[in-house]
PDB file of C-alpha atoms in Angstrom:
ATOM      1  CA  UNK P   1      -9.100 -22.431 -10.874  1.00  0.00           C
ATOM      2  CA  UNK P   2      -7.101 -20.723 -13.630  1.00  0.00           C
ATOM      3  CA  UNK P   3      -9.749 -18.017 -13.996  1.00  0.00           C
ATOM      4  CA  UNK P   4      -9.798 -17.339 -10.239  1.00  0.00           C
ATOM      5  CA  UNK P   5      -6.002 -17.021 -10.226  1.00  0.00           C
ATOM      6  CA  UNK P   6      -6.126 -14.587 -13.151  1.00  0.00           C
ATOM      7  CA  UNK P   7      -8.850 -12.469 -11.507  1.00  0.00           C
ATOM      8  CA  UNK P   8      -6.907 -12.390  -8.240  1.00  0.00           C
ATOM      9  CA  UNK P   9      -3.784 -11.313 -10.114  1.00  0.00           C
ATOM     10  CA  UNK P  10      -5.711  -8.559 -11.906  1.00  0.00           C
ATOM     11  CA  UNK P  11      -7.206  -7.401  -8.586  1.00  0.00           C
ATOM     12  CA  UNK P  12      -3.782  -7.228  -6.918  1.00  0.00           C
ATOM     13  CA  UNK P  13      -2.346  -5.281  -9.860  1.00  0.00           C
ATOM     14  CA  UNK P  14      -5.318  -2.905  -9.626  1.00  0.00           C
ATOM     15  CA  UNK P  15      -4.697  -2.417  -5.900  1.00  0.00           C
ATOM     16  CA  UNK P  16      -1.010  -1.720  -6.535  1.00  0.00           C
ATOM     17  CA  UNK P  17      -1.853   0.878  -9.185  1.00  0.00           C
ATOM     18  CA  UNK P  18      -4.539   2.456  -6.990  1.00  0.00           C
ATOM     19  CA  UNK P  19      -2.189   2.632  -3.995  1.00  0.00           C
ATOM     20  CA  UNK P  20       0.539   4.182  -6.148  1.00  0.00           C
ATOM     21  CA  UNK P  21      -1.827   6.838  -7.476  1.00  0.00           C
ATOM     22  CA  UNK P  22      -3.138   7.584  -3.979  1.00  0.00           C
ATOM     23  CA  UNK P  23       0.360   7.884  -2.495  1.00  0.00           C
ATOM     24  CA  UNK P  24       1.420  10.090  -5.409  1.00  0.00           C
ATOM     25  CA  UNK P  25      -1.505  12.442  -4.793  1.00  0.00           C
ATOM     26  CA  UNK P  26      -0.548  12.593  -1.111  1.00  0.00           C
ATOM     27  CA  UNK P  27       3.086  13.365  -1.948  1.00  0.00           C
ATOM     28  CA  UNK P  28       2.034  16.135  -4.341  1.00  0.00           C
ATOM     29  CA  UNK P  29      -0.296  17.592  -1.676  1.00  0.00           C
ATOM     30  CA  UNK P  30      -3.306  17.297  -3.968  1.00  0.00           C
ATOM     31  CA  UNK P  31      -6.774  17.433  -2.480  1.00  0.00           C
ATOM     32  CA  UNK P  32      -7.701  13.811  -1.924  1.00  0.00           C
ATOM     33  CA  UNK P  33      -9.601  11.589   0.493  1.00  0.00           C
ATOM     34  CA  UNK P  34      -8.804  11.558   4.188  1.00  0.00           C
ATOM     35  CA  UNK P  35      -6.803   8.429   5.027  1.00  0.00           C
ATOM     36  CA  UNK P  36      -9.286   6.695   7.320  1.00  0.00           C
ATOM     37  CA  UNK P  37      -9.530   2.878   7.450  1.00  0.00           C
ATOM     38  CA  UNK P  38     -12.951   3.066   5.738  1.00  0.00           C
ATOM     39  CA  UNK P  39     -11.742   5.300   2.901  1.00  0.00           C
ATOM     40  CA  UNK P  40      -8.585   3.230   2.332  1.00  0.00           C
ATOM     41  CA  UNK P  41     -10.698   0.052   2.226  1.00  0.00           C
ATOM     42  CA  UNK P  42     -13.013   1.733  -0.284  1.00  0.00           C
ATOM     43  CA  UNK P  43     -10.027   2.785  -2.368  1.00  0.00           C
ATOM     44  CA  UNK P  44      -8.587  -0.754  -2.322  1.00  0.00           C
ATOM     45  CA  UNK P  45     -11.912  -2.347  -3.262  1.00  0.00           C
ATOM     46  CA  UNK P  46     -12.430   0.176  -6.053  1.00  0.00           C
ATOM     47  CA  UNK P  47      -8.898  -0.436  -7.354  1.00  0.00           C
ATOM     48  CA  UNK P  48      -9.359  -4.219  -7.217  1.00  0.00           C
ATOM     49  CA  UNK P  49     -12.623  -4.018  -9.177  1.00  0.00           C
ATOM     50  CA  UNK P  50     -11.000  -1.781 -11.795  1.00  0.00           C
ATOM     51  CA  UNK P  51      -8.090  -4.238 -11.990  1.00  0.00           C
ATOM     52  CA  UNK P  52     -10.494  -7.125 -12.564  1.00  0.00           C
ATOM     53  CA  UNK P  53     -12.295  -5.025 -15.187  1.00  0.00           C
ATOM     54  CA  UNK P  54      -8.978  -4.836 -17.063  1.00  0.00           C
ATOM     55  CA  UNK P  55      -9.406  -8.490 -18.002  1.00  0.00           C
ATOM     56  CA  UNK P  56     -11.790  -7.131 -20.648  1.00  0.00           C
ATOM     57  CA  UNK P  57      -8.686  -6.717 -22.828  1.00  0.00           C
ATOM     58  CA  UNK P  58      -8.242 -10.514 -22.870  1.00  0.00           C
ATOM     59  CA  UNK P  59     -11.501 -10.984 -24.773  1.00  0.00           C
ATOM     60  CA  UNK P  60     -10.547 -11.864 -28.346  1.00  0.00           C
ATOM     61  CA  UNK P  61     -13.985 -11.109 -29.784  1.00  0.00           C
ATOM     62  CA  UNK P  62     -13.912  -7.491 -28.577  1.00  0.00           C
ATOM     63  CA  UNK P  63     -12.107  -4.932 -30.723  1.00  0.00           C
ATOM     64  CA  UNK P  64      -9.431  -2.862 -28.993  1.00  0.00           C
ATOM     65  CA  UNK P  65     -11.197   0.523 -29.422  1.00  0.00           C
ATOM     66  CA  UNK P  66     -14.418  -0.936 -27.979  1.00  0.00           C
ATOM     67  CA  UNK P  67     -12.453  -2.510 -25.099  1.00  0.00           C
ATOM     68  CA  UNK P  68     -10.731   0.816 -24.309  1.00  0.00           C
ATOM     69  CA  UNK P  69     -14.013   2.728 -24.474  1.00  0.00           C
ATOM     70  CA  UNK P  70     -15.813   0.173 -22.331  1.00  0.00           C
ATOM     71  CA  UNK P  71     -12.964   0.159 -19.811  1.00  0.00           C
ATOM     72  CA  UNK P  72     -12.868   3.968 -19.637  1.00  0.00           C
ATOM     73  CA  UNK P  73     -16.617   4.358 -19.144  1.00  0.00           C
ATOM     74  CA  UNK P  74     -16.845   1.442 -16.694  1.00  0.00           C
ATOM     75  CA  UNK P  75     -13.894   2.761 -14.684  1.00  0.00           C
ATOM     76  CA  UNK P  76     -15.508   6.188 -14.541  1.00  0.00           C
ATOM     77  CA  UNK P  77     -18.784   4.651 -13.319  1.00  0.00           C
ATOM     78  CA  UNK P  78     -16.924   2.580 -10.687  1.00  0.00           C
ATOM     79  CA  UNK P  79     -15.140   5.690  -9.431  1.00  0.00           C
ATOM     80  CA  UNK P  80     -18.444   7.614  -9.360  1.00  0.00           C
ATOM     81  CA  UNK P  81     -20.171   4.808  -7.452  1.00  0.00           C
ATOM     82  CA  UNK P  82     -17.303   4.558  -4.965  1.00  0.00           C
ATOM     83  CA  UNK P  83     -17.336   8.333  -4.545  1.00  0.00           C
ATOM     84  CA  UNK P  84     -21.057   8.245  -3.777  1.00  0.00           C
ATOM     85  CA  UNK P  85     -20.906   5.220  -1.453  1.00  0.00           C
ATOM     86  CA  UNK P  86     -17.934   6.552   0.492  1.00  0.00           C
ATOM     87  CA  UNK P  87     -19.296  10.098   0.690  1.00  0.00           C
ATOM     88  CA  UNK P  88     -16.110  11.654  -0.672  1.00  0.00           C
ATOM     89  CA  UNK P  89     -18.017  14.700  -1.997  1.00  0.00           C
ATOM     90  CA  UNK P  90     -16.040  15.087  -5.242  1.00  0.00           C
ATOM     91  CA  UNK P  91     -19.226  15.543  -7.248  1.00  0.00           C
ATOM     92  CA  UNK P  92     -20.603  18.648  -5.575  1.00  0.00           C
ATOM     93  CA  UNK P  93     -20.561  22.062  -7.262  1.00  0.00           C
ATOM     94  CA  UNK P  94     -17.290  23.274  -8.721  1.00  0.00           C
ATOM     95  CA  UNK P  95     -15.525  20.114  -7.555  1.00  0.00           C
ATOM     96  CA  UNK P  96     -17.219  18.186 -10.377  1.00  0.00           C
ATOM     97  CA  UNK P  97     -15.141  19.832 -13.115  1.00  0.00           C
ATOM     98  CA  UNK P  98     -11.953  19.311 -11.139  1.00  0.00           C
ATOM     99  CA  UNK P  99     -12.964  15.695 -10.510  1.00  0.00           C
ATOM    100  CA  UNK P 100     -13.540  14.946 -14.198  1.00  0.00           C
ATOM    101  CA  UNK P 101     -10.259  16.579 -15.249  1.00  0.00           C
ATOM    102  CA  UNK P 102      -8.373  14.737 -12.507  1.00  0.00           C
ATOM    103  CA  UNK P 103      -9.967  11.440 -13.518  1.00  0.00           C
ATOM    104  CA  UNK P 104      -8.958  11.870 -17.164  1.00  0.00           C
ATOM    105  CA  UNK P 105      -5.396  12.915 -16.260  1.00  0.00           C
ATOM    106  CA  UNK P 106      -4.938  10.008 -13.832  1.00  0.00           C
ATOM    107  CA  UNK P 107      -6.462   7.531 -16.302  1.00  0.00           C
ATOM    108  CA  UNK P 108      -4.126   8.733 -19.073  1.00  0.00           C
ATOM    109  CA  UNK P 109      -1.112   8.705 -16.724  1.00  0.00           C
ATOM    110  CA  UNK P 110      -1.791   5.087 -15.733  1.00  0.00           C
ATOM    111  CA  UNK P 111      -2.117   3.975 -19.358  1.00  0.00           C
ATOM    112  CA  UNK P 112       1.082   5.781 -20.362  1.00  0.00           C
ATOM    113  CA  UNK P 113       2.941   4.162 -17.453  1.00  0.00           C
ATOM    114  CA  UNK P 114       1.569   0.720 -18.382  1.00  0.00           C
ATOM    115  CA  UNK P 115       2.464   1.244 -22.048  1.00  0.00           C
ATOM    116  CA  UNK P 116       6.038   2.168 -21.152  1.00  0.00           C
ATOM    117  CA  UNK P 117       6.299  -0.847 -18.854  1.00  0.00           C
ATOM    118  CA  UNK P 118       5.021  -3.174 -21.585  1.00  0.00           C
ATOM    119  CA  UNK P 119       7.411  -1.624 -24.082  1.00  0.00           C
ATOM    120  CA  UNK P 120      10.423  -2.183 -21.809  1.00  0.00           C
ATOM    121  CA  UNK P 121       9.331  -5.781 -21.202  1.00  0.00           C
ATOM    122  CA  UNK P 122       8.907  -6.396 -24.940  1.00  0.00           C
ATOM    123  CA  UNK P 123      12.385  -5.015 -25.659  1.00  0.00           C
ATOM    124  CA  UNK P 124      13.931  -7.246 -22.985  1.00  0.00           C
ATOM    125  CA  UNK P 125      12.138 -10.277 -24.389  1.00  0.00           C
ATOM    126  CA  UNK P 126      13.266  -9.427 -27.920  1.00  0.00           C
ATOM    127  CA  UNK P 127      16.869  -9.096 -26.744  1.00  0.00           C
ATOM    128  CA  UNK P 128      16.709 -12.459 -24.955  1.00  0.00           C
ATOM    129  CA  UNK P 129      15.157 -14.153 -28.002  1.00  0.00           C
ATOM    130  CA  UNK P 130      17.831 -12.715 -30.303  1.00  0.00           C
ATOM    131  CA  UNK P 131      20.559 -14.048 -27.970  1.00  0.00           C
ATOM    132  CA  UNK P 132      18.999 -17.511 -27.932  1.00  0.00           C
ATOM    133  CA  UNK P 133      18.634 -17.580 -31.716  1.00  0.00           C
ATOM    134  CA  UNK P 134      22.311 -16.723 -32.183  1.00  0.00           C
ATOM    135  CA  UNK P 135      23.423 -19.763 -30.133  1.00  0.00           C
TER     136      UNK P 135
END
């Protein structure tokens, strides 16, 4: 039951990140998918799967560089598969280069945002622990 709860949590976090990225691309008027129910469902499923894939970082026996590399490549393959299955046409002709650059930029942006979030959380926890130790 604990594993199912963790996977569900990871999936929801993935959906939240995917929705944020999608809404950001819409706000910036970047070329993106048309917001049809089918494409939004595909985006949510893709984001949930990528979120679940992030549990790879919980594996103690896997080194961090290998986990990052595996996550990057697996995420890229998931996005490619979703692109193909949904018929989004990002892989045709000159769009391929733009797609790869966009993928790398978005992937880096998400990791920077997560790093900053973790850093803020760690600082808050450190501050709380220091207060408790002084009492």
